[in-house]
mmCIF file of C-alpha atoms in Angstrom:
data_model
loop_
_atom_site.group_PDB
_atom_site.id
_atom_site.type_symbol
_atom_site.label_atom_id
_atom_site.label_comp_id
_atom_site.label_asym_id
_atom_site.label_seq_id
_atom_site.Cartn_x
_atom_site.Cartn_y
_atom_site.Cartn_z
ATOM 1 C CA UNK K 1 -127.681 75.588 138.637
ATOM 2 C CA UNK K 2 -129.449 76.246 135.343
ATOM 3 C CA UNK K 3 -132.568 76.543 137.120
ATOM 4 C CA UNK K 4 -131.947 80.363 138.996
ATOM 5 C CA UNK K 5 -132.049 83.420 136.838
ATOM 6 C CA UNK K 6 -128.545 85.139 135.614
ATOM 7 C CA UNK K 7 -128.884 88.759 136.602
ATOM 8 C CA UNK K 8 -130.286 90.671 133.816
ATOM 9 C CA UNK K 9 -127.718 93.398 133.766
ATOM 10 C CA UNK K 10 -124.339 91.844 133.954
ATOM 11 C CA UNK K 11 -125.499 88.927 131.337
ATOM 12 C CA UNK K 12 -126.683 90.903 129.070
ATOM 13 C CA UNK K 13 -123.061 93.279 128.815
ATOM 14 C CA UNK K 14 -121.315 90.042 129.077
ATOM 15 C CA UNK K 15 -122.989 89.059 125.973
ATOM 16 C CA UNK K 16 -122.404 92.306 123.751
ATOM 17 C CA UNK K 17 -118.972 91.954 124.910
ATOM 18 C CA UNK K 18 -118.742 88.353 123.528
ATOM 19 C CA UNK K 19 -120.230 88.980 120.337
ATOM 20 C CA UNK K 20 -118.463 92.099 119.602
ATOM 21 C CA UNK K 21 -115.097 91.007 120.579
ATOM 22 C CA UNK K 22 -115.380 87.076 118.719
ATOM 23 C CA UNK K 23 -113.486 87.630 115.885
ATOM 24 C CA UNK K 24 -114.899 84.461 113.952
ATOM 25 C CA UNK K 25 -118.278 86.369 114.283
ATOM 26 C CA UNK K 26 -117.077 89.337 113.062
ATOM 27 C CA UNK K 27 -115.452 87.675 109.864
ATOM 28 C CA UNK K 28 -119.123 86.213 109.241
ATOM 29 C CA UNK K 29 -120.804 89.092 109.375
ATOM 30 C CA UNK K 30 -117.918 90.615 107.079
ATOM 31 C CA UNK K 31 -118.406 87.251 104.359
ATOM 32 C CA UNK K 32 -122.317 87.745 104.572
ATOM 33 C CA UNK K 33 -121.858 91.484 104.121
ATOM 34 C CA UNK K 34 -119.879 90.678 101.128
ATOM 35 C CA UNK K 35 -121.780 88.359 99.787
ATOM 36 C CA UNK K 36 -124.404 90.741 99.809
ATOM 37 C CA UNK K 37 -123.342 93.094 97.940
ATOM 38 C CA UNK K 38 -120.574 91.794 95.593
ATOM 39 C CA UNK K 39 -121.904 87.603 95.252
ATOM 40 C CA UNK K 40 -119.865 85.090 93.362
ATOM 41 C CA UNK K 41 -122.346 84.770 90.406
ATOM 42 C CA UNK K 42 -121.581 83.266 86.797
ATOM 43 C CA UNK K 43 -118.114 81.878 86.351
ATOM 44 C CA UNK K 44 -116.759 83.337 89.446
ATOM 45 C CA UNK K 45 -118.924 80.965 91.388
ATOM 46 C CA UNK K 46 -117.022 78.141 89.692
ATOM 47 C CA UNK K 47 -113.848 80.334 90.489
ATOM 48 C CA UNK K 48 -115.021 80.503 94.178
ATOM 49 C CA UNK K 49 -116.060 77.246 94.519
ATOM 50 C CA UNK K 50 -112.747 75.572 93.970
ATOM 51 C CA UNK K 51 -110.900 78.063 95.686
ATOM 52 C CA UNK K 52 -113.458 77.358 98.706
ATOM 53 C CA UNK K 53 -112.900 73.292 98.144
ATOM 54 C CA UNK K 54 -109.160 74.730 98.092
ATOM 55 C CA UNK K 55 -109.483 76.205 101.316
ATOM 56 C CA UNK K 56 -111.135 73.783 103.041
ATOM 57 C CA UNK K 57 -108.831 70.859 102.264
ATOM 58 C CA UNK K 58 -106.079 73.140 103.608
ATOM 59 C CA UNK K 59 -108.255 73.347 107.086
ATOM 60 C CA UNK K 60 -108.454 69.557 107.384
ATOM 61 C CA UNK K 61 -104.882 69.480 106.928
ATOM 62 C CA UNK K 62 -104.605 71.688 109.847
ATOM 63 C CA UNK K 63 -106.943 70.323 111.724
ATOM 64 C CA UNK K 64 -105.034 66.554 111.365
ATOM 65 C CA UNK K 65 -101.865 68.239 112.494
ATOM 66 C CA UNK K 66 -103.286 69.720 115.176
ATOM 67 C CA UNK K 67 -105.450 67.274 116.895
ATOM 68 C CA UNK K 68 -103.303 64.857 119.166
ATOM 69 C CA UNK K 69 -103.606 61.185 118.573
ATOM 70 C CA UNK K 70 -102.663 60.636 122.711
ATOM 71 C CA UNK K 71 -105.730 63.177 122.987
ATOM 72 C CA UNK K 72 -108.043 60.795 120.834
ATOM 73 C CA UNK K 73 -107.277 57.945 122.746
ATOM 74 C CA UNK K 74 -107.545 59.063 125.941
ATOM 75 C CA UNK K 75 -111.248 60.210 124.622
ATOM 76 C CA UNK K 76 -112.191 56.841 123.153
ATOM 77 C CA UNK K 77 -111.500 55.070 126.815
ATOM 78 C CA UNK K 78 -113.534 57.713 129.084
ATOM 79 C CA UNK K 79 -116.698 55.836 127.247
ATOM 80 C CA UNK K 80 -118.438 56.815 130.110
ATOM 81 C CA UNK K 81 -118.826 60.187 128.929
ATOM 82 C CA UNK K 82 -118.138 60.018 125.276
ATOM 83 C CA UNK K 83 -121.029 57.652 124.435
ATOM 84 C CA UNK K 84 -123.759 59.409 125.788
ATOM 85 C CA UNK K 85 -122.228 62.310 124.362
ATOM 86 C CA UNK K 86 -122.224 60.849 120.504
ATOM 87 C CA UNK K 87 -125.813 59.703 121.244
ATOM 88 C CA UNK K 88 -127.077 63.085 121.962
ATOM 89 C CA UNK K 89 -125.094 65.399 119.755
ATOM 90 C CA UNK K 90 -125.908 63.312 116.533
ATOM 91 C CA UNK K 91 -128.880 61.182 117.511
ATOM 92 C CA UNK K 92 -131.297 63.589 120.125
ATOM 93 C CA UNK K 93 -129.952 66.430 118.513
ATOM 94 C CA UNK K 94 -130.595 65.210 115.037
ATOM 95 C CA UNK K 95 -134.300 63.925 115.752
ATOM 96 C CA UNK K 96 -134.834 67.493 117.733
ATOM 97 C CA UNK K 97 -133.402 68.863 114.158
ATOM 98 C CA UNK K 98 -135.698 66.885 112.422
ATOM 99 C CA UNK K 99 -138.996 68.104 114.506
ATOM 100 C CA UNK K 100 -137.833 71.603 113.452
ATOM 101 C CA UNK K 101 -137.659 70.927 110.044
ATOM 102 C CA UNK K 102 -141.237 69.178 109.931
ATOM 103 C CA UNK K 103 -142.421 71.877 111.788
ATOM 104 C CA UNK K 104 -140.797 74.771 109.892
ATOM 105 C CA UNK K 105 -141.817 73.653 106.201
ATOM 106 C CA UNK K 106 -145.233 75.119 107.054
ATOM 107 C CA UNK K 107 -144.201 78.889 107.503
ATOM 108 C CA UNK K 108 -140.258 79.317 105.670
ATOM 109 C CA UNK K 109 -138.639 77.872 102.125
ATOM 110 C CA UNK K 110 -138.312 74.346 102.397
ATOM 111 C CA UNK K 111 -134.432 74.741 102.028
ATOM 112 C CA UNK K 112 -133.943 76.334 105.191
ATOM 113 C CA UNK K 113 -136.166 74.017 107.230
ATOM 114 C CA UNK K 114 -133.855 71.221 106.087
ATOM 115 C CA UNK K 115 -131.130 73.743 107.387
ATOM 116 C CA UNK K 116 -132.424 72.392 110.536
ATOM 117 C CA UNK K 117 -132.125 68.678 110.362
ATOM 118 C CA UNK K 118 -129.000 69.630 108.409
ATOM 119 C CA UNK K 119 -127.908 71.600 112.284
ATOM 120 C CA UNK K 120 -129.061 69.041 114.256
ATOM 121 C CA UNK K 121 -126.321 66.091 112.775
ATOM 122 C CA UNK K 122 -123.020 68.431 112.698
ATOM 123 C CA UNK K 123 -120.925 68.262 115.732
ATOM 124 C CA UNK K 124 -119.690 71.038 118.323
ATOM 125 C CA UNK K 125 -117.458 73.698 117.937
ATOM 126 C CA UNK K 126 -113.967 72.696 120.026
ATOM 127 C CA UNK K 127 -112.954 76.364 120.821
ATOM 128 C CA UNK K 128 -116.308 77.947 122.161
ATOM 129 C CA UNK K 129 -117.244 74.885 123.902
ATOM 130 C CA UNK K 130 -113.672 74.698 125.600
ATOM 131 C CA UNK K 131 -113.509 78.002 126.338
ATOM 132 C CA UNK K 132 -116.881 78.533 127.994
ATOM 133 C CA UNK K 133 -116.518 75.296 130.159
ATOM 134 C CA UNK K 134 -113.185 76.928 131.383
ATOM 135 C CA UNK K 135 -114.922 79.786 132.084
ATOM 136 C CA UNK K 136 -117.722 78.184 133.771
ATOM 137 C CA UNK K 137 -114.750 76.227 135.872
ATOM 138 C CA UNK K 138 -115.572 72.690 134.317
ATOM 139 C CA UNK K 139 -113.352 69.768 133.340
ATOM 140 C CA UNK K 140 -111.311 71.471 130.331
ATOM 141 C CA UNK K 141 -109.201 68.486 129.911
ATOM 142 C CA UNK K 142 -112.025 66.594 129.215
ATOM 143 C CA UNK K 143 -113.915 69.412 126.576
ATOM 144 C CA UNK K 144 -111.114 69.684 124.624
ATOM 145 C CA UNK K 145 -110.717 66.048 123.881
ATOM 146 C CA UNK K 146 -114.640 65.328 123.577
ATOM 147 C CA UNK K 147 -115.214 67.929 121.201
ATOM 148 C CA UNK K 148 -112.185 67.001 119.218
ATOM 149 C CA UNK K 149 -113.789 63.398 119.077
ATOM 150 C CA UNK K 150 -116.802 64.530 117.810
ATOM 151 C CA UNK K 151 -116.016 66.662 115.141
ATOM 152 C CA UNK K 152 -113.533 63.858 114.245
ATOM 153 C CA UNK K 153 -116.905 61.566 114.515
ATOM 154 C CA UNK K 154 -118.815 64.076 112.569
ATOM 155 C CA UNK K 155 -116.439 63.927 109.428
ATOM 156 C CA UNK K 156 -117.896 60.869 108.836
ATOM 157 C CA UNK K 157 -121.077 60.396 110.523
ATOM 158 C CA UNK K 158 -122.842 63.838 109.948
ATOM 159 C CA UNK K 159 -123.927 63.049 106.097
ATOM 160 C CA UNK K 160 -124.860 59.732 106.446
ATOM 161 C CA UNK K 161 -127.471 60.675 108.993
ATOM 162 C CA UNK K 162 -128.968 64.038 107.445
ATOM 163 C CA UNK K 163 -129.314 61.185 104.787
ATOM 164 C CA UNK K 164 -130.937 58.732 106.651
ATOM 165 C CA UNK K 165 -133.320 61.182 108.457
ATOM 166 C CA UNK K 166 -134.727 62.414 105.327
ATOM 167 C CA UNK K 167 -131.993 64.774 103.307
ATOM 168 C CA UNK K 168 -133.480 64.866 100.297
ATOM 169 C CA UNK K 169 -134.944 67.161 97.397
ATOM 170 C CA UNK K 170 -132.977 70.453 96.184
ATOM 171 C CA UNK K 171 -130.554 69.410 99.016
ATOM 172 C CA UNK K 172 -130.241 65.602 98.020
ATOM 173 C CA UNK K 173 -126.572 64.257 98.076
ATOM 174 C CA UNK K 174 -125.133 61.885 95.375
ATOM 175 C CA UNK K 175 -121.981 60.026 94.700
ATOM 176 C CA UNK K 176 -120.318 62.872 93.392
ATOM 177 C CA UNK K 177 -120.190 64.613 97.102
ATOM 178 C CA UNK K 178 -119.705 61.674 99.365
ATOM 179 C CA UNK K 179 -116.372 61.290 96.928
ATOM 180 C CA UNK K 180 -115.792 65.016 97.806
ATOM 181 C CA UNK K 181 -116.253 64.176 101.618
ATOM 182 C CA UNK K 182 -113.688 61.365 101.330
ATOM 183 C CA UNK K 183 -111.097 63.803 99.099
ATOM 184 C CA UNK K 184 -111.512 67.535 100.411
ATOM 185 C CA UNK K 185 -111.801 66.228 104.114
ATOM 186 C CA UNK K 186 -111.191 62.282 105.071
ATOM 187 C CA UNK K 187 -107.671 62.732 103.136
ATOM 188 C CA UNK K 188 -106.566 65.801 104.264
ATOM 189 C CA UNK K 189 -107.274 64.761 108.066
ATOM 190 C CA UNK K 190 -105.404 61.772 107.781
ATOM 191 C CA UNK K 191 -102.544 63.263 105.977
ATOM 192 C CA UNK K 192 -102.455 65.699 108.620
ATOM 193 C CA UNK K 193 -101.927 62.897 111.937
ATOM 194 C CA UNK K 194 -99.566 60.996 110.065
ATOM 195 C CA UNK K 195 -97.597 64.073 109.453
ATOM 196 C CA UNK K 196 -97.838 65.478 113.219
ATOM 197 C CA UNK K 197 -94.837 64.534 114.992
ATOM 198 C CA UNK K 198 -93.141 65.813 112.086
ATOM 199 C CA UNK K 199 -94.545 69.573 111.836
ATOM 200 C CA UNK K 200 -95.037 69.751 115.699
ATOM 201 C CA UNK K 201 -92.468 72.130 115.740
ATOM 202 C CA UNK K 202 -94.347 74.322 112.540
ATOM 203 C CA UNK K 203 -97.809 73.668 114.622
ATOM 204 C CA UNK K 204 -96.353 75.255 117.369
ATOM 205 C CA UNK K 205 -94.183 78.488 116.004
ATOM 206 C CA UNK K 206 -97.552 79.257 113.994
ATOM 207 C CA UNK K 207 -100.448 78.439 116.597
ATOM 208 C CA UNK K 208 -102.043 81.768 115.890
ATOM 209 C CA UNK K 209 -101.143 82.302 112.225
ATOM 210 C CA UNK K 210 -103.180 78.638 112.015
ATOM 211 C CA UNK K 211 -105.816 80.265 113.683
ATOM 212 C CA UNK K 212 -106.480 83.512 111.810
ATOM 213 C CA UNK K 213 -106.098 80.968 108.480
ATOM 214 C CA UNK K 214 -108.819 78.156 109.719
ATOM 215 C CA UNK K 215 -111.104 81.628 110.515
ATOM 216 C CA UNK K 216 -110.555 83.244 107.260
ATOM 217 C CA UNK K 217 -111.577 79.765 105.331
ATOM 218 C CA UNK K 218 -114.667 79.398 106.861
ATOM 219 C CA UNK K 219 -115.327 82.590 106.179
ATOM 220 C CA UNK K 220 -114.551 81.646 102.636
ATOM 221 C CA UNK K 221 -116.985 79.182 102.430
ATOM 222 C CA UNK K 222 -120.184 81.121 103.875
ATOM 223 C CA UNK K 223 -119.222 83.698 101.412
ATOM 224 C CA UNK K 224 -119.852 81.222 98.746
ATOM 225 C CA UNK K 225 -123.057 79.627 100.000
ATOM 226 C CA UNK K 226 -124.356 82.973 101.312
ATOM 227 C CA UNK K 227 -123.707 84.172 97.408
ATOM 228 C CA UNK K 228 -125.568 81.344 95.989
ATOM 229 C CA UNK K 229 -128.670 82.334 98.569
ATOM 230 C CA UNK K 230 -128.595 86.033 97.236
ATOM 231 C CA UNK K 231 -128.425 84.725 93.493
ATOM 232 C CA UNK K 232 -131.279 82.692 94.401
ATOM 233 C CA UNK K 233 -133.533 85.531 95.808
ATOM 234 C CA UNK K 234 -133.266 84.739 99.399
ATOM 235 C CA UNK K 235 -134.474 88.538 100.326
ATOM 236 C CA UNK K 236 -137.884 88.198 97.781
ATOM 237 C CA UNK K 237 -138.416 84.112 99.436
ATOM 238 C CA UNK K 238 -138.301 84.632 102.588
ATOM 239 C CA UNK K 239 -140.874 87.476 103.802
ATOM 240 C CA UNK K 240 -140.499 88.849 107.585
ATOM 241 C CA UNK K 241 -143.082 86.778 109.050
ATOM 242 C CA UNK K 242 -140.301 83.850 107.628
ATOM 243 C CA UNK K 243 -137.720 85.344 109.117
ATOM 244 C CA UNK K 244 -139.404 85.215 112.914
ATOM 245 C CA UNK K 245 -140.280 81.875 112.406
ATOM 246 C CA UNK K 246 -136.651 80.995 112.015
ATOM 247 C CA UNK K 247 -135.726 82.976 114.607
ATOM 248 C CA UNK K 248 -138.069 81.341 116.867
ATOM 249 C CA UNK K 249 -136.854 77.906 115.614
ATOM 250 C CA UNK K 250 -133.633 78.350 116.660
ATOM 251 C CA UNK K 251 -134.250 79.549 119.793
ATOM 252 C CA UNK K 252 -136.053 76.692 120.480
ATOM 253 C CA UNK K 253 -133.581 74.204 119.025
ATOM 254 C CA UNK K 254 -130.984 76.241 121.339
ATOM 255 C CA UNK K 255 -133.437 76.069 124.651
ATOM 256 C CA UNK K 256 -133.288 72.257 123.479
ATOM 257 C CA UNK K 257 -129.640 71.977 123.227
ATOM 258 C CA UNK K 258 -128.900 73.791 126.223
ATOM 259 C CA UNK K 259 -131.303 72.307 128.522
ATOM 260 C CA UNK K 260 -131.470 68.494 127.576
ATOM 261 C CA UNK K 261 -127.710 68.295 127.620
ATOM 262 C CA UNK K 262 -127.439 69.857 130.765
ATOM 263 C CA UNK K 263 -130.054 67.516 132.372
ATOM 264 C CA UNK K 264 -128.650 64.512 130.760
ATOM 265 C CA UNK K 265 -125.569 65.263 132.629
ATOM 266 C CA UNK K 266 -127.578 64.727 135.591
ATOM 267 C CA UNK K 267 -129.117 61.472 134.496
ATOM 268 C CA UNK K 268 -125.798 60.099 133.952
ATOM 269 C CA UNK K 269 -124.613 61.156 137.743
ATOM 270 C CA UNK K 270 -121.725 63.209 136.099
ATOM 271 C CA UNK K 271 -119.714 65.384 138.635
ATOM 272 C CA UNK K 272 -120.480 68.918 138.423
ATOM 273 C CA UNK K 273 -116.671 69.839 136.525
ATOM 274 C CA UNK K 274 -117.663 67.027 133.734
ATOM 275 C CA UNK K 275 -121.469 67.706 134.044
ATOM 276 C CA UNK K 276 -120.416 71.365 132.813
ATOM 277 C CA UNK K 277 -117.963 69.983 129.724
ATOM 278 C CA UNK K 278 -120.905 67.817 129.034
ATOM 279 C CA UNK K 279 -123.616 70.792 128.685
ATOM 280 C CA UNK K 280 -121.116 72.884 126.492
ATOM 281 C CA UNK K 281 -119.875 69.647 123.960
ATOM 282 C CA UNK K 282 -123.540 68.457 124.168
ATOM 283 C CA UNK K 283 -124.941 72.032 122.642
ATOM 284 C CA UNK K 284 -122.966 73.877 120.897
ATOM 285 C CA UNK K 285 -122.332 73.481 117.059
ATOM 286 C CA UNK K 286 -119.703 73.818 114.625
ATOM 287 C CA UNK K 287 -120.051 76.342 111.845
ATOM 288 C CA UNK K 288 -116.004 75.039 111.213
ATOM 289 C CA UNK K 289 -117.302 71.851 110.020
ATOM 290 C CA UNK K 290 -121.023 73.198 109.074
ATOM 291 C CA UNK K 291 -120.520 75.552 106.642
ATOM 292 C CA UNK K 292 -117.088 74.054 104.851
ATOM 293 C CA UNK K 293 -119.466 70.757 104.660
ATOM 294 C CA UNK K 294 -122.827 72.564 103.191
ATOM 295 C CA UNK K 295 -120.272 73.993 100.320
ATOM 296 C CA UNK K 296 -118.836 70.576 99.753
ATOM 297 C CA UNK K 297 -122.595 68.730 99.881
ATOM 298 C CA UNK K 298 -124.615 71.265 97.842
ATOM 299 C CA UNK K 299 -124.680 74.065 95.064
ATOM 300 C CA UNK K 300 -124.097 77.530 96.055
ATOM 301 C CA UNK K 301 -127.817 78.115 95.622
ATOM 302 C CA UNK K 302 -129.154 75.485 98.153
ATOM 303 C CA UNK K 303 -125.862 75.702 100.558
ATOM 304 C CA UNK K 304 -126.628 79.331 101.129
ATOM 305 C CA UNK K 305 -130.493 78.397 102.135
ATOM 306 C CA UNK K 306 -129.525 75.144 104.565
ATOM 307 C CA UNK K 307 -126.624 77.291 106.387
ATOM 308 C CA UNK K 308 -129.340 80.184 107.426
ATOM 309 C CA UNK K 309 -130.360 78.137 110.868
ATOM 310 C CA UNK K 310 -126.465 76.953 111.619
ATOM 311 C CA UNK K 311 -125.240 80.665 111.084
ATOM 312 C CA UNK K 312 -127.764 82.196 113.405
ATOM 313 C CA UNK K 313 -127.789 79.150 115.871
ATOM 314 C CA UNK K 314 -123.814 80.565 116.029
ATOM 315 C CA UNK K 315 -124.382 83.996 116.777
ATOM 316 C CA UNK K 316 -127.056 82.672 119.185
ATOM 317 C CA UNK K 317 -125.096 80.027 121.272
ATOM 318 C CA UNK K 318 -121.941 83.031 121.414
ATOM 319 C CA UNK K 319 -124.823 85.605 123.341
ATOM 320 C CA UNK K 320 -126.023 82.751 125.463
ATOM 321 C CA UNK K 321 -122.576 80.660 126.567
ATOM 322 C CA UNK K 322 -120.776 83.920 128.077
ATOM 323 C CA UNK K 323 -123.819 84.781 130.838
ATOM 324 C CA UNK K 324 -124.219 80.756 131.237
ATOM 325 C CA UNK K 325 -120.548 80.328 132.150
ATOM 326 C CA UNK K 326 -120.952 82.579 134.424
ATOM 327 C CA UNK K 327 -123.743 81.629 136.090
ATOM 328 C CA UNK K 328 -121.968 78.403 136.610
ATOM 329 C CA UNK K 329 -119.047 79.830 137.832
ATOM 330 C CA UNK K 330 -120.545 81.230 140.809
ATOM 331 C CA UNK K 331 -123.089 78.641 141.279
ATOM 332 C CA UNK K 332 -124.227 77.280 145.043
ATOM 333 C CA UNK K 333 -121.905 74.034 143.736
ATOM 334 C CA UNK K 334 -118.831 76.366 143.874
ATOM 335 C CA UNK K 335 -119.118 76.661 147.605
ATOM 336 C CA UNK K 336 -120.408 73.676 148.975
ATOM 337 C CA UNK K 337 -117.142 71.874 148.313
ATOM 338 C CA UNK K 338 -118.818 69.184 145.423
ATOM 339 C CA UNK K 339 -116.833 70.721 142.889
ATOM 340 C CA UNK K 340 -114.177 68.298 141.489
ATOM 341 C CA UNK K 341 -111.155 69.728 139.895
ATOM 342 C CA UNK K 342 -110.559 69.040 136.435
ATOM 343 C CA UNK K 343 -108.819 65.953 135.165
ATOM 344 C CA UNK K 344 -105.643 66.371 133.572
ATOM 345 C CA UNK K 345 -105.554 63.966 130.527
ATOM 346 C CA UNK K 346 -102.861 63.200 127.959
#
């Protein structure tokens, strides 16, 4: 499917339409913008920072009340497709993050190579990924769940491997933020499920209020890393040729994403509707657990450097998915009667 070319034209308005009209990407912009030319500096980053740490408990919260536990189990027994899934989101994907970041200390600030290793453990993003595999007419049942699971997986997996694979220097993490982890994010999460059948009611009268409020804290925190990057010079460190070069490395890292999932799906004799789920869980990643996490795990100064690859992978993956979905929508599979209809879970 992956292997025909989308048609120039249509894929390429489909795209400006996508990142014009994706409101999350607009209030990035807007918190970079800021951050550019009004940054939290001197005791205002200490007032930022806790309202940020604030914030971002708050979104946990949500995210625990949100998040069915029915959904979670019915997740956990389609190991089928879950394990390969955890294995290539934070184990290919990390070592592919990894190469990156070996690769890209030769030509940009060591900071934001490790932004790529840093990329390569978070998990997906659960609305793009579920929205783009309905789009592309894949098994949403199954997306939503998955990519629930992982960033549920990612809470607690995410540091430990960045760790492991070599998280260290100006971005090394001590006690102090691993007890951070546990408070601002482990907590909240599980306050939020045991409250759920409780404020299911609440949930539901303010599904879009919830929305706007998880957008405008992530928002929140890029403003405060991005502010620590400008106080740190990031305009003077990192010349133009730098800039290409991380350009090119995420477009690489995407190409990776994209095309390994996509063929792993294959490997693992998938039907084309979970195949589909698979590609989108299996590439995309969340700046909703990203850059909440980078404020929690580093200073402003550092967080602001290791977020550069994860916020441009973002605006990346949004100009891709839209022409990909489509593609897939009207892909030979479509007609020749293989398609199987989603599975209705939970």
């Amino acid at each position: 499917m992956l292997d025909k070319p989308i048609v120039a034209g249509h894929g390429q308005q489909m795209a400006a339409r996508t990142v014009l009209a994706d409101p999350m990407l607009r209030m990035l912009g807007a918190a970079i913008v800021l951050a550019v030319l009004v940054p939290a500096s001197g005791d205002m980053r200490i007032v930022a920072q806790t309202i940020a740490n604030a914030a971002i408990f708050v979104l946990f919260l949500l995210n625990g009340l949100r998040i069915a536990r029915r959904d979670i189990a019915a997740g956990i027994a389609n190991w089928r497709f879950l394990l390969p899934l955890v294995l290539w989101v934070f184990g290919a994907m990390a070592l592919a993050g990894l190469g990156l970041s070996m690769l890209g200390n030769s030509f940009v600030p060591p900071l934001v190579a490790l932004g790529f290793l840093y990329l390569g453990t978070l998990p997906s993003t659960v609305q793009s990924a579920t929205s783009y595999t309905s789009l592309a007419k894949g098994t949403v049942a199954l997306s939503v769940v998955s990519a629930a699971l992982l960033n549920i997986i990612g809470v607690f997996v995410s540091v430990p491997i960045f760790i492991a694979l070599g998280g260290s220097g100006e971005g090394a993490i001590g006690n102090d933020a691993v007890i951070k982890i546990f408070a601002i994010l482990v907590v909240p999460f599980a306050i939020g499920q045991a409250l759920q059948v409780r404020a299911a009611g609440f949930t539901a009268r303010n599904k879009h209020r919830i929305v706007w409020i998880d957008r405008f804290i992530i928002a929140t925190a890029v403003y405060v890393a991005f502010s620590g990057a400008v106080g740190q010079g990031i305009w003077s460190r990192v010349d133009v040729a730098g800039w290409v070069g991380i350009l090119a490395l995420t477009v690489t890292f995407l190409a990776v994403g994209h095309w390994g999932a996509w063929l792993l799906g294959r490997v693992l004799g998938l039907s084309p509707g979970d195949r589909i789920a698979f590609l989108f869980a299996g590439s995309q990643k969340s700046a909703a657990v990203g850059a909440p996490l980078a404020t929690i795990l580093f200073p402003p100064g550092v967080a602001g450097f290791i977020v550069v690859p994860l916020l441009l992978y973002h605006l990346f993956q949004l100009v891709l998915a839209a022409p990909l979905a489509n593609r897939l929508a009207h892909s030979p599979h479509q007609d020749a009667g293989d398609y199987t209809e989603p599975t209705r879970q939970g």
